[in-house]
Amino acid sequence: MRWWDIESVHALEKDLFPDDAWSRGMFWSELAHARGAGSTRRYVVAHDGDRLVGYAGLAASGTDYEGGSGVGADVQTIAVARDQWGTGLGARLLTALLRHATDFECSEVTLEVRVDNTRAQKLYQRFGFEPIGVRRGYYQPGNVDALVMRLTDPSTSVTPVQGTENG
């Protein structure tokens, strides 16, 4: 993702997540941490011709989920245009993020997903993510809970563990 993608990314964000969409400023801030030698973020986009149809982002941190010595990463976002659902694009975006986590030498990757988003949960499970907790009222303003999921050793999970790549 580059600065010139932000308008298209933001439009897709508002369409898919109308109640809790990220602002343009949030994307600008994330991209500020995605360049240079000390970068801690990776954001990718997908196009169908000239149209942006998906994006995803990852943030690396200094510690793993439980505060240990391993390097952890967190999937910040994955979004796929509705007309691209079921094409495998979500799986390709997640694969790109896991490759970046491996480049960052992360020992694990975590994420939060809405408890009512079973489609995304199934995608993450196919890649080996396992539920480890719930964050009550995480998604605002709807007060929707988030399921916290974790994948240990992303270097071995850059392809789905089961089934197809629909996502």
Coordinates of C-alpha atoms in Angstrom, one line a residue:
M1 CA 0.0 0.0 0.0
R2 CA 1.2 3.5 -0.8
W3 CA -0.2 6.9 -0.1
W4 CA -2.0 7.1 -3.4
D5 CA -4.0 4.0 -2.4
I6 CA -5.5 5.6 0.7
E7 CA -8.6 7.1 -0.9
S8 CA -9.6 3.8 -2.5
V9 CA -8.7 1.9 0.7
H10 CA -10.8 4.3 2.8
A11 CA -13.8 4.0 0.4
L12 CA -13.7 0.1 0.7
E13 CA -13.2 0.4 4.5
K14 CA -16.3 2.5 4.8
D15 CA -18.3 0.2 2.6
L16 CA -17.3 -3.0 4.5
F17 CA -17.1 -1.6 8.1
P18 CA -19.6 1.3 8.2
D19 CA -19.9 1.4 12.0
D20 CA -16.2 1.2 12.9
A21 CA -14.2 2.2 9.8
W22 CA -10.7 3.5 10.1
S23 CA -10.1 7.1 9.3
R24 CA -7.8 8.2 6.5
G25 CA -5.5 9.5 9.2
M26 CA -5.2 6.0 10.7
F27 CA -4.1 4.6 7.4
W28 CA -1.6 7.5 7.0
S29 CA -0.2 6.8 10.4
E30 CA 0.2 3.1 9.7
L31 CA 2.0 3.8 6.4
A32 CA 4.4 6.1 8.3
H33 CA 5.6 3.0 10.1
A34 CA 5.8 0.9 7.0
R35 CA 8.9 2.4 5.4
G36 CA 12.6 2.5 6.2
A37 CA 15.0 0.4 8.1
G38 CA 13.1 0.4 11.4
S39 CA 9.7 -0.3 9.8
T40 CA 7.3 -2.3 11.9
R41 CA 4.3 -2.4 9.5
R42 CA 3.5 -4.0 6.2
Y43 CA 0.4 -3.1 4.2
V44 CA -0.6 -4.7 0.9
V45 CA -3.3 -4.0 -1.7
A46 CA -4.9 -6.1 -4.4
H47 CA -6.3 -4.8 -7.7
D48 CA -8.6 -6.1 -10.3
G49 CA -7.5 -4.0 -13.3
D50 CA -7.5 -0.4 -12.1
R51 CA -9.9 -1.1 -9.2
L52 CA -8.6 -1.7 -5.6
V53 CA -10.5 -4.8 -4.4
G54 CA -8.6 -5.7 -1.2
Y55 CA -6.0 -4.7 1.4
A56 CA -4.4 -6.0 4.5
G57 CA -2.0 -4.9 7.1
L58 CA 0.4 -6.3 9.7
A59 CA 2.2 -4.8 12.7
A60 CA 5.2 -6.3 14.3
S61 CA 6.0 -5.8 17.9
G62 CA 8.9 -6.4 20.2
T63 CA 7.2 -9.2 22.2
D64 CA 4.9 -12.1 21.7
Y65 CA 1.3 -12.1 22.9
E66 CA 2.2 -13.3 26.4
G67 CA 5.0 -10.7 26.8
G68 CA 7.8 -13.3 26.2
S69 CA 11.0 -12.8 24.3
G70 CA 9.7 -13.8 20.9
V71 CA 8.7 -11.2 18.3
G72 CA 5.0 -11.1 17.7
A73 CA 2.9 -9.6 15.0
D74 CA -0.7 -8.6 14.8
V75 CA -3.0 -8.6 11.8
Q76 CA -4.3 -5.1 11.8
T77 CA -6.9 -5.5 9.0
I78 CA -7.9 -7.6 6.1
A79 CA -10.7 -6.4 3.7
V80 CA -12.0 -7.8 0.5
A81 CA -14.6 -6.2 -1.8
R82 CA -17.9 -8.1 -1.6
D83 CA -17.8 -9.1 -5.3
Q84 CA -14.5 -10.8 -4.6
W85 CA -15.7 -12.9 -1.7
G86 CA -15.1 -16.6 -2.4
T87 CA -12.3 -16.0 -4.9
G88 CA -9.4 -16.8 -2.6
L89 CA -8.4 -13.2 -2.4
G90 CA -8.6 -13.1 1.4
A91 CA -6.3 -16.2 1.6
R92 CA -3.8 -14.6 -0.7
L93 CA -3.8 -11.4 1.4
L94 CA -3.3 -13.4 4.6
T95 CA -0.5 -15.4 2.9
A96 CA 1.2 -12.1 2.1
L97 CA 0.9 -11.0 5.7
L98 CA 2.3 -14.2 7.0
R99 CA 5.3 -14.0 4.7
H100 CA 5.9 -10.5 6.0
A101 CA 5.6 -11.8 9.6
T102 CA 8.3 -14.4 8.7
D103 CA 10.5 -11.6 7.2
F104 CA 10.1 -9.8 10.5
E105 CA 11.2 -13.1 12.2
C106 CA 8.0 -13.2 14.2
S107 CA 7.4 -16.3 16.3
E108 CA 3.6 -15.8 16.4
V109 CA 0.8 -13.8 14.8
T110 CA -2.4 -12.7 16.6
L111 CA -5.5 -11.0 15.5
E112 CA -8.9 -9.9 16.6
V113 CA -12.0 -10.8 14.6
R114 CA -15.7 -10.0 15.3
V115 CA -17.4 -12.9 17.0
D116 CA -20.2 -12.6 14.4
N117 CA -17.8 -12.8 11.4
T118 CA -17.7 -16.5 10.9
R119 CA -16.5 -16.2 7.3
A120 CA -13.2 -14.6 8.5
Q121 CA -12.9 -17.0 11.4
K122 CA -13.0 -19.9 9.0
L123 CA -10.3 -18.4 6.9
Y124 CA -8.0 -17.9 9.9
Q125 CA -8.7 -21.4 11.2
R126 CA -7.7 -22.8 7.8
F127 CA -4.3 -21.2 8.3
G128 CA -3.9 -22.6 11.7
F129 CA -5.0 -19.7 13.9
E130 CA -6.6 -20.9 17.2
P131 CA -8.9 -19.0 19.5
I132 CA -7.2 -17.9 22.7
G133 CA -9.7 -15.4 24.2
V134 CA -12.4 -12.8 23.9
R135 CA -12.2 -9.1 24.2
R136 CA -15.6 -7.9 25.4
G137 CA -17.0 -4.8 23.6
Y138 CA -13.9 -4.4 21.5
Y139 CA -15.7 -3.2 18.4
Q140 CA -17.3 0.2 19.0
P141 CA -19.8 1.8 18.7
G142 CA -21.7 -1.5 18.3
N143 CA -20.1 -3.0 21.5
V144 CA -19.4 -6.2 19.6
D145 CA -17.0 -8.7 21.1
A146 CA -13.8 -9.7 19.4
L147 CA -12.4 -13.3 19.3
V148 CA -8.6 -13.2 19.8
M149 CA -6.8 -15.8 17.7
R150 CA -3.2 -16.8 17.5
L151 CA -0.9 -18.6 15.1
T152 CA 2.4 -19.9 16.3
D153 CA 5.3 -20.1 13.8
P154 CA 3.8 -18.3 10.8
S155 CA 6.7 -19.5 8.7
T156 CA 5.1 -22.9 8.5
S157 CA 1.6 -21.6 7.8
V158 CA 1.9 -19.5 4.6
T159 CA -0.7 -21.8 3.0
P160 CA -4.0 -23.0 4.4
V161 CA -3.8 -26.1 6.6
Q162 CA -7.1 -27.6 5.3
G163 CA -9.3 -27.3 2.3
T164 CA -9.3 -24.7 -0.4
E165 CA -8.2 -21.1 -0.4
N166 CA -11.7 -19.6 -0.7
G167 CA -11.7 -16.4 1.3

